[in-house]
PDB file of C-alpha atoms in Angstrom:
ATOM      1  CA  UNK G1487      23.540   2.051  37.583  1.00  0.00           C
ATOM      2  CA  UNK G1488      20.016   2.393  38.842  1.00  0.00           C
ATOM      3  CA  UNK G1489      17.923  -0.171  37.387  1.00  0.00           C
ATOM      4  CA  UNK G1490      14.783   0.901  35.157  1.00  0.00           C
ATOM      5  CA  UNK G1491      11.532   1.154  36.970  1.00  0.00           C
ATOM      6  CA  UNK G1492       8.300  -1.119  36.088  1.00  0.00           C
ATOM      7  CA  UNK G1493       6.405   1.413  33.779  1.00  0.00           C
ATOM      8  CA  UNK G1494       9.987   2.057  32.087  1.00  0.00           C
ATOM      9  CA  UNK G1495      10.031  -1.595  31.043  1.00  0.00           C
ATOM     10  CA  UNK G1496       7.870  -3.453  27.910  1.00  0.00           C
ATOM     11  CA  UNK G1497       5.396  -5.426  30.439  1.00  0.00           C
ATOM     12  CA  UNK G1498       5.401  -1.871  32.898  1.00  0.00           C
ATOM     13  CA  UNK G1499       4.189   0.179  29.107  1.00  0.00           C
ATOM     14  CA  UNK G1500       1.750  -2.454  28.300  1.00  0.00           C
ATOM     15  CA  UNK G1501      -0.348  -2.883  31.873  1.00  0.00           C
ATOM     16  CA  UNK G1502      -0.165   1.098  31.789  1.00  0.00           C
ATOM     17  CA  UNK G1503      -1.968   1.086  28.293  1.00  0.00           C
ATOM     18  CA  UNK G1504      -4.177  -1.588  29.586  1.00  0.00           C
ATOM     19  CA  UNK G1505      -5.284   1.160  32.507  1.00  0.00           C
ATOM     20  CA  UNK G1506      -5.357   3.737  30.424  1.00  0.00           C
ATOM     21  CA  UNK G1507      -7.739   1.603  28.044  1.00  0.00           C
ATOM     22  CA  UNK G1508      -9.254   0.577  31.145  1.00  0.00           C
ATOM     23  CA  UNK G1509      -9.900   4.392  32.137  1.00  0.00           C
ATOM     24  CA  UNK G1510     -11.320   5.231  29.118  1.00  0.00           C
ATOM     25  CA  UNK G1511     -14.014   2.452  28.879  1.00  0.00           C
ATOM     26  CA  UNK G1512     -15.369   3.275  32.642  1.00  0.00           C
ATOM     27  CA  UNK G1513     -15.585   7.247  31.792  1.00  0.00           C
ATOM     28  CA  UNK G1514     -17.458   6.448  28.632  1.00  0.00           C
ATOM     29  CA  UNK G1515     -19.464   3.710  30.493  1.00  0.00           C
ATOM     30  CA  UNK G1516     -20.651   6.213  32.538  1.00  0.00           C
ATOM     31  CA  UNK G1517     -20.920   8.959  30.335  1.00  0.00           C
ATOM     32  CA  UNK G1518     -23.922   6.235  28.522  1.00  0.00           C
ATOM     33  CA  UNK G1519     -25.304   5.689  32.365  1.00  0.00           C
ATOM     34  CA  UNK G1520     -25.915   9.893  32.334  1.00  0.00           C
ATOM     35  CA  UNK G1521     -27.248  10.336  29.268  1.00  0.00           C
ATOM     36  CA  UNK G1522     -29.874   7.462  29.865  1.00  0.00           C
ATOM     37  CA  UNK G1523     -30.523   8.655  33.822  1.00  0.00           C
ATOM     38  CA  UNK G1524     -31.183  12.265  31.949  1.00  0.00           C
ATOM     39  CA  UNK G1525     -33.218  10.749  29.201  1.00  0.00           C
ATOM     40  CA  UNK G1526     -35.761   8.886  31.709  1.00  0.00           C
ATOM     41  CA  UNK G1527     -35.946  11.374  34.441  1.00  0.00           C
ATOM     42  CA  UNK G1528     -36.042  14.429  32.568  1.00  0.00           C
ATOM     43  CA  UNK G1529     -36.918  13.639  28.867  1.00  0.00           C
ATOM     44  CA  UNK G1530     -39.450  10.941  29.041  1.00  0.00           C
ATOM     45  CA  UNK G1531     -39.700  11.548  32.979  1.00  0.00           C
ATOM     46  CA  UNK G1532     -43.236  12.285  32.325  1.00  0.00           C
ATOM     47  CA  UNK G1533     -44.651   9.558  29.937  1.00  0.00           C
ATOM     48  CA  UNK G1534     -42.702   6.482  32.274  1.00  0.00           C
ATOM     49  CA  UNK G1535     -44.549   7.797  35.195  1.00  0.00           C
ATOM     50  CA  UNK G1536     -47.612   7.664  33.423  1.00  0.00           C
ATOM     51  CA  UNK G1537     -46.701   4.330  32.427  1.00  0.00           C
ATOM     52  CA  UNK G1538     -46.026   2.998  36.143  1.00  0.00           C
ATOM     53  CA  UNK G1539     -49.362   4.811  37.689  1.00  0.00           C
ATOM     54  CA  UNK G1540     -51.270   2.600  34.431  1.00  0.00           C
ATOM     55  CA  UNK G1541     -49.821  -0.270  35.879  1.00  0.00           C
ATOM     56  CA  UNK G1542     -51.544  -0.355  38.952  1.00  0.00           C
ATOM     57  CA  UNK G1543     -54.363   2.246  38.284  1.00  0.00           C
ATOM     58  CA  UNK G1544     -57.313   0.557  36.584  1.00  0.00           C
ATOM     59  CA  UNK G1545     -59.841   3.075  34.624  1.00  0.00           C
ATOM     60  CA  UNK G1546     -63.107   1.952  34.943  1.00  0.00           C
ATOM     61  CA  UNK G1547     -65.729   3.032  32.341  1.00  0.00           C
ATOM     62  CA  UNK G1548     -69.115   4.586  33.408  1.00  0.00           C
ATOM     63  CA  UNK G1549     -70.939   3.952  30.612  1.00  0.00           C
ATOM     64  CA  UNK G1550     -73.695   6.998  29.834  1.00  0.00           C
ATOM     65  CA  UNK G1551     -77.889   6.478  29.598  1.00  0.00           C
ATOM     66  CA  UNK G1552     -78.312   6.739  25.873  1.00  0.00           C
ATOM     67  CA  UNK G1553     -80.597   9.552  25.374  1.00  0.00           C
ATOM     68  CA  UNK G1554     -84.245   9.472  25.246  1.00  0.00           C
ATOM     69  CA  UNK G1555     -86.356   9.800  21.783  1.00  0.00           C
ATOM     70  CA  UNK G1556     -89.777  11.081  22.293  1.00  0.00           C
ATOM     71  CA  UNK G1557     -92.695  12.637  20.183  1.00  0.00           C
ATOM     72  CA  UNK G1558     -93.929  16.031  20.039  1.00  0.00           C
ATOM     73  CA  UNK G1559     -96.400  15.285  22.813  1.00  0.00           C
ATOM     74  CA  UNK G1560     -93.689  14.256  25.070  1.00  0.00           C
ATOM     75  CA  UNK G1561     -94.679  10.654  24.687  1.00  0.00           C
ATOM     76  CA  UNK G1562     -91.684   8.313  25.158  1.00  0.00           C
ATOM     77  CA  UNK G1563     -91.038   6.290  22.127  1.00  0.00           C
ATOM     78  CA  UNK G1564     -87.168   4.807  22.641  1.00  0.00           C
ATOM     79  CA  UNK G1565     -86.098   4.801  26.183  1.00  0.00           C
ATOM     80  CA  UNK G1566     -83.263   2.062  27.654  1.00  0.00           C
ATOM     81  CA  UNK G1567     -83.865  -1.075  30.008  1.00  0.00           C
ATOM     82  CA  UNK G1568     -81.952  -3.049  32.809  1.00  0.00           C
ATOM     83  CA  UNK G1569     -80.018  -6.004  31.434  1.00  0.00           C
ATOM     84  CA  UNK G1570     -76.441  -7.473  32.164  1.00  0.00           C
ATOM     85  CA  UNK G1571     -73.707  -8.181  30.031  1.00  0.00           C
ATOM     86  CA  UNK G1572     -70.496  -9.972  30.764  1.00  0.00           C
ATOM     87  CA  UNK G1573     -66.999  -8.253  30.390  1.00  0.00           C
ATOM     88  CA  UNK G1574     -63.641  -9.439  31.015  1.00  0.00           C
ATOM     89  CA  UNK G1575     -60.788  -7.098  31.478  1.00  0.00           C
ATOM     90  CA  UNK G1576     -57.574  -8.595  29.860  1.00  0.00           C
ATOM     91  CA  UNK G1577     -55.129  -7.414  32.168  1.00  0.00           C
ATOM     92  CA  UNK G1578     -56.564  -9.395  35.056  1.00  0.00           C
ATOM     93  CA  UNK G1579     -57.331 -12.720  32.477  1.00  0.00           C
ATOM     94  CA  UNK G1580     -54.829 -15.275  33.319  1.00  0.00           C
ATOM     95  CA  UNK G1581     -54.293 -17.948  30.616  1.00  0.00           C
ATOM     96  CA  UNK G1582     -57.114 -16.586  29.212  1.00  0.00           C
ATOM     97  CA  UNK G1583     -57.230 -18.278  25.682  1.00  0.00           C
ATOM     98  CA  UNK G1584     -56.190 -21.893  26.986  1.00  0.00           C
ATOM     99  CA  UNK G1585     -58.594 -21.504  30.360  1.00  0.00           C
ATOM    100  CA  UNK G1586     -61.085 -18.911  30.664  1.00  0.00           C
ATOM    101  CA  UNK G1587     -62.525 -18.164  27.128  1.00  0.00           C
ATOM    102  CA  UNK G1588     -62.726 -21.988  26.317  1.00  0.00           C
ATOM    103  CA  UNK G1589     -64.691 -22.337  30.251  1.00  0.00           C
ATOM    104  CA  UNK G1590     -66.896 -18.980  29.228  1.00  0.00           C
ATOM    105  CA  UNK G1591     -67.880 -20.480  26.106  1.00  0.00           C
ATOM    106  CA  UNK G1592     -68.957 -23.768  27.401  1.00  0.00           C
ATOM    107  CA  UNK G1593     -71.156 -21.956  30.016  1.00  0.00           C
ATOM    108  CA  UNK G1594     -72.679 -19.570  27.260  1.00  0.00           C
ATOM    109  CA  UNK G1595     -72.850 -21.772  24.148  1.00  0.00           C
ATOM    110  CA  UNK G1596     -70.132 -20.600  21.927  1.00  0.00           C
ATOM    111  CA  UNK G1597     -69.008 -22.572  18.591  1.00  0.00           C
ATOM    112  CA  UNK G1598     -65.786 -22.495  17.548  1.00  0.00           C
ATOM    113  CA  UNK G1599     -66.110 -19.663  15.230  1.00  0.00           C
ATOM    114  CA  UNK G1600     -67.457 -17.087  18.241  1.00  0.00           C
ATOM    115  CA  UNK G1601     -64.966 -18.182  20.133  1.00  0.00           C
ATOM    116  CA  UNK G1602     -61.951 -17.637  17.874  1.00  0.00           C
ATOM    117  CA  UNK G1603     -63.292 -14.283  17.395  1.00  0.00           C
ATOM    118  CA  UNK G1604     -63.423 -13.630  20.968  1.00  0.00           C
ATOM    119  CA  UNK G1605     -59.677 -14.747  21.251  1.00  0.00           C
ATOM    120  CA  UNK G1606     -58.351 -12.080  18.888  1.00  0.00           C
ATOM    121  CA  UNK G1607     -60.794  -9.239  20.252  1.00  0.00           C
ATOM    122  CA  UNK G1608     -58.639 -10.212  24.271  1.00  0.00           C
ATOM    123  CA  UNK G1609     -55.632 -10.442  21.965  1.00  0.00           C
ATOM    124  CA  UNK G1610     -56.052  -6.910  20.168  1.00  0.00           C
ATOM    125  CA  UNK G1611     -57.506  -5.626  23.827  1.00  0.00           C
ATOM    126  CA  UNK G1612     -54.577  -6.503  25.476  1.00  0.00           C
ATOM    127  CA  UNK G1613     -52.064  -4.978  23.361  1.00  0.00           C
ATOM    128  CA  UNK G1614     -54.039  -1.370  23.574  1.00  0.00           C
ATOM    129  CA  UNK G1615     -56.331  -1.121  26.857  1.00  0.00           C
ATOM    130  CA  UNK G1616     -55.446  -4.175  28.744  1.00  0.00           C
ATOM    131  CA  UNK G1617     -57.320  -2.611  32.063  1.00  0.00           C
ATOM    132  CA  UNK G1618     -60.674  -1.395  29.904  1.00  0.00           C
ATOM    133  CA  UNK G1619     -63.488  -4.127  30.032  1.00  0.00           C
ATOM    134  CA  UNK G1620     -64.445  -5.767  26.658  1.00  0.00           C
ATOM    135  CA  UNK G1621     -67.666  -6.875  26.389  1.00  0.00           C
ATOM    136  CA  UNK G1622     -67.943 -10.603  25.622  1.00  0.00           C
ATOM    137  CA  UNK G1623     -71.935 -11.385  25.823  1.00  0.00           C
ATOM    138  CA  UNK G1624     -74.302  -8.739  25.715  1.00  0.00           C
ATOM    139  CA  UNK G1625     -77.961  -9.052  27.497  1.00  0.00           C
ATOM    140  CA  UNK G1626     -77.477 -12.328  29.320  1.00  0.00           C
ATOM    141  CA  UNK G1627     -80.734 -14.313  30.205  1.00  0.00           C
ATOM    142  CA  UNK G1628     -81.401 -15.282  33.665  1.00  0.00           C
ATOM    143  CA  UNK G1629     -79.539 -18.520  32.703  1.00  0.00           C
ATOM    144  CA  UNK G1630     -76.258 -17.598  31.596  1.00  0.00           C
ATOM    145  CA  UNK G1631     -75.790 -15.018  34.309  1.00  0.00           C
ATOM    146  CA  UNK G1632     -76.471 -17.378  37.005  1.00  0.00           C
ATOM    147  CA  UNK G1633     -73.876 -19.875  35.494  1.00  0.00           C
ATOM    148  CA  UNK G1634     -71.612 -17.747  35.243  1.00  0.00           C
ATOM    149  CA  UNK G1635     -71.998 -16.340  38.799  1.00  0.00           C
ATOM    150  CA  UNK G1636     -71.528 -19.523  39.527  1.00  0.00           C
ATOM    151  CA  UNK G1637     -68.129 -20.374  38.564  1.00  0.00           C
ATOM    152  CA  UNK G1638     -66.789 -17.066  39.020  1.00  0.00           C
ATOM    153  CA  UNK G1639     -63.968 -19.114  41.017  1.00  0.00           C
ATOM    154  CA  UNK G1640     -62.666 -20.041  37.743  1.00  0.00           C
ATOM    155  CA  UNK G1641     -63.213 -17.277  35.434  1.00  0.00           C
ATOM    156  CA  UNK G1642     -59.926 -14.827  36.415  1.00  0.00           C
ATOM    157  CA  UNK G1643     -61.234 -11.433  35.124  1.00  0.00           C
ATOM    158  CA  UNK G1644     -64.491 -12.026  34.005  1.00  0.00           C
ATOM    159  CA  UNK G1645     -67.622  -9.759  35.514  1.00  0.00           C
ATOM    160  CA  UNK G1646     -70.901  -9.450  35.187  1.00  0.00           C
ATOM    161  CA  UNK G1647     -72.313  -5.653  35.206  1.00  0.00           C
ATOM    162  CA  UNK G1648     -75.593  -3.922  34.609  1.00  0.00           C
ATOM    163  CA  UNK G1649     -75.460  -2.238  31.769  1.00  0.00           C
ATOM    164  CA  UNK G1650     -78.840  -0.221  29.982  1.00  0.00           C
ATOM    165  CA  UNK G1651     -80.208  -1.524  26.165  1.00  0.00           C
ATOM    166  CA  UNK G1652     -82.211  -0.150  23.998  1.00  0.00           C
ATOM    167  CA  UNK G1653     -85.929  -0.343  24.373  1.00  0.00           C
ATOM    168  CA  UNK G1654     -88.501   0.749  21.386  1.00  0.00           C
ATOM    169  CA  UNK G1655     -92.087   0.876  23.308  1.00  0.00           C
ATOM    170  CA  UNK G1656     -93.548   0.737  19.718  1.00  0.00           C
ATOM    171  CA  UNK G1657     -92.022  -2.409  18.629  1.00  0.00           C
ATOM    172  CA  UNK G1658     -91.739  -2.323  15.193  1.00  0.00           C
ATOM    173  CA  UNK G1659     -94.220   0.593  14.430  1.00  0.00           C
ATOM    174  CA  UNK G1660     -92.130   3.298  13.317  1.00  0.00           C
ATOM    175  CA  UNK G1661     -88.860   1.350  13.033  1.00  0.00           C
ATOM    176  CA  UNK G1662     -88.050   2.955   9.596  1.00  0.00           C
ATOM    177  CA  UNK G1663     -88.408   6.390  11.312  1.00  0.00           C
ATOM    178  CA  UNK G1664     -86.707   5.293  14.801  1.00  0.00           C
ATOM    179  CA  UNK G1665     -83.823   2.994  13.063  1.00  0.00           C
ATOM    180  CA  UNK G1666     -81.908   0.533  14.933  1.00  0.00           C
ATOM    181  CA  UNK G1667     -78.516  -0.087  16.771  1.00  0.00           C
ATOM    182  CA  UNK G1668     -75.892  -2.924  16.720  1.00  0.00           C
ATOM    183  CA  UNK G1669     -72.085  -3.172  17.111  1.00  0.00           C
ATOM    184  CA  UNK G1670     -69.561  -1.371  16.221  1.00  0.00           C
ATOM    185  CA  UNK G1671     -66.477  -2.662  13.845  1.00  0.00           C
ATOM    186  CA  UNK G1672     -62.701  -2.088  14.173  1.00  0.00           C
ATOM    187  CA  UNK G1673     -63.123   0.252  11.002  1.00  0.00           C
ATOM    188  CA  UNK G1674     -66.020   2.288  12.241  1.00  0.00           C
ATOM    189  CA  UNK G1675     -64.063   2.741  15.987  1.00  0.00           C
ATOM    190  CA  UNK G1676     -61.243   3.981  14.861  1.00  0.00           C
ATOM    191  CA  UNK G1677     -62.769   6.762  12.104  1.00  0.00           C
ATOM    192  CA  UNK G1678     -65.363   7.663  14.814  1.00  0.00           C
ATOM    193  CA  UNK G1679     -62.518   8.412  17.994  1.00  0.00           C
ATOM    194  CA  UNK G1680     -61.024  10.025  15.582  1.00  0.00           C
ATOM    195  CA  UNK G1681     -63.644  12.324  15.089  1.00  0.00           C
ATOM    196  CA  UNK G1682     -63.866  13.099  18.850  1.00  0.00           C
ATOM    197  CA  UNK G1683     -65.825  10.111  19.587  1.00  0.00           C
ATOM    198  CA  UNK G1684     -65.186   8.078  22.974  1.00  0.00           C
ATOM    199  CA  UNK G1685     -66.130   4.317  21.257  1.00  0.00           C
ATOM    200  CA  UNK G1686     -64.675   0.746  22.833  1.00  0.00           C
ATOM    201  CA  UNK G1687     -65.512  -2.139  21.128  1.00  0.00           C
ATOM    202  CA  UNK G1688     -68.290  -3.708  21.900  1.00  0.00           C
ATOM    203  CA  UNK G1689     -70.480  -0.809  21.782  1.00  0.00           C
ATOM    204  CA  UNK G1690     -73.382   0.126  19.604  1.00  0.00           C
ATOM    205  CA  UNK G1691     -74.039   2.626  17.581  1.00  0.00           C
ATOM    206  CA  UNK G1692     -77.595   4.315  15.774  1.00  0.00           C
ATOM    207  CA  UNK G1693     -77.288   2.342  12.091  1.00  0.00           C
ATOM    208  CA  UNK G1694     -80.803   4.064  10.282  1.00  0.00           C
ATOM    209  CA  UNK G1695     -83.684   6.642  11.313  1.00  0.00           C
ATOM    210  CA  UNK G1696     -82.992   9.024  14.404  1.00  0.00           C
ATOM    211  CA  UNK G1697     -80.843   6.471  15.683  1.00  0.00           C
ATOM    212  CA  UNK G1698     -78.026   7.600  13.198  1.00  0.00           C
ATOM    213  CA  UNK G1699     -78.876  10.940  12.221  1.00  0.00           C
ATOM    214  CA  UNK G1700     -78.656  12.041  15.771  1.00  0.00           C
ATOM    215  CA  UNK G1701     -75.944   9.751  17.424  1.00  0.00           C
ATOM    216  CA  UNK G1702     -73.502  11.889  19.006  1.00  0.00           C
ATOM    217  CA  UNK G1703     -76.504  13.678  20.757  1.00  0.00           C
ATOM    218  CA  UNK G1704     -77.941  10.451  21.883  1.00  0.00           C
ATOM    219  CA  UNK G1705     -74.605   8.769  23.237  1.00  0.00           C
ATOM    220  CA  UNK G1706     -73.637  10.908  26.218  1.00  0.00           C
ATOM    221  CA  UNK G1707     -70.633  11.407  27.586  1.00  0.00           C
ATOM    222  CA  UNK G1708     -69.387   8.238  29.605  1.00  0.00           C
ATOM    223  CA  UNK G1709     -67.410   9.018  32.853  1.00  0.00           C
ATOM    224  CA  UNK G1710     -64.428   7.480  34.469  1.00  0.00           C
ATOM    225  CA  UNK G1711     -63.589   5.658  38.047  1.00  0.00           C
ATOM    226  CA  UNK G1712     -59.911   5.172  38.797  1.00  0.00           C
ATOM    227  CA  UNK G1713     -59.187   1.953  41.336  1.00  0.00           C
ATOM    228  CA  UNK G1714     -56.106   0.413  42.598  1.00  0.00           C
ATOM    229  CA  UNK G1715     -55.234  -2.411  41.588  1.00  0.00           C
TER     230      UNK G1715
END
């Protein structure tokens, strides 16, 4: 009598149930594998590359010569002057609430409160343009900038940059015809881009007079420099 073979036997039907199991859960394991190789690379192939040249491409802002107001003579009445203004770009800010912000503020005079708010402006920054600058002083004096030059050793991502401000040659003749500027709040930035504005925070915008009524002609049209980072 010729003796049963091992798949004919209880422990032979149980380790062939175990491959077949066995089988199963590899093919479907790497069934998941192609459906997730053809979701990145041909799906969303486009958006994750996108992703990885952000990652290592930094878009720097060239911010645009606000436009000139003049009289009907051709007199200059509201043209813009050299200053510099501090940014510091998130994405390059290393322990930036604990180290650099508390550092920046002790060179530049912050209380508490300015400095809180600077915190959550990095915070919010870093969660939607971590690589565009945010301005954290605006029109240094001769003072700050040269302490801050100073210990640029330990202020990771901080820089100082030329940057043009408003100047009104009349002073304060005409200022209910000319208007004024100041900054821009999270409200007002995100109705104005979606108008078809191109606003960061930090900038300012016409509040009264000409200023306002013809803002989007006086803005410009910033530019943009890509560098590796």
């Amino acid at each position: 009598m010729t003796p049963p073979s091992l798949s004919e036997t209880t422990p032979g039907r149980d380790l062939k149930r175990r491959f077949v199991w066995l089988g199963l859960a590899m093919v479907l394991g790497l069934a998941v594998l192609a459906v997730q190789l053809y979701r990145l690379q041909i799906t969303q192939g486009e958006e994750y590359a996108a992703k990885s040249v952000a990652n290592f491409v930094k878009e720097v802002r060239l911010r645009a010569d606000r436009g000139l107001i003049k009289d009907r003579r051709g007199t200059i009445l509201v043209d813009s002057r050299p200053s510099f203004d501090a940014f510091l770009t998130p994405a390059f800010c290393t322990n930036c609430a604990d180290d650099v912000l508390p550092r920046l503020g002790e060179l530049l005079g912050w209380d508490e409160a300015t400095r809180k708010r600077m915190e959550e402006q990095v915070r919010l920054a870093r969660r939607t343009a971590p690589f565009l600058p945010l301005p954290v002083c605006v029109d240094l004096t001769r003072d700050e900038y040269d302490r801050i030059n100073a210990r640029r050793d330990i202020l990771d991502g901080v820089e100082v940059v030329p940057v043009p401000h408003r100047n009104y040659r009349t002073g304060s003749v005409l200022s209910h015809v000319l208007g004024y500027m100041n900054e821009i709040n999270p409200d007002e930035l995100e109705r104005l881009n979606a108008e078809g504005g191109h606003y960061a925070l930090g900038d300012y915008i016409g509040r009264r007079g000409l200023e306002r009524s013809f803002e989007y002609a006086l803005c410009g049209t910033d530019g943009v420099r890509k560098e590796v980072v």
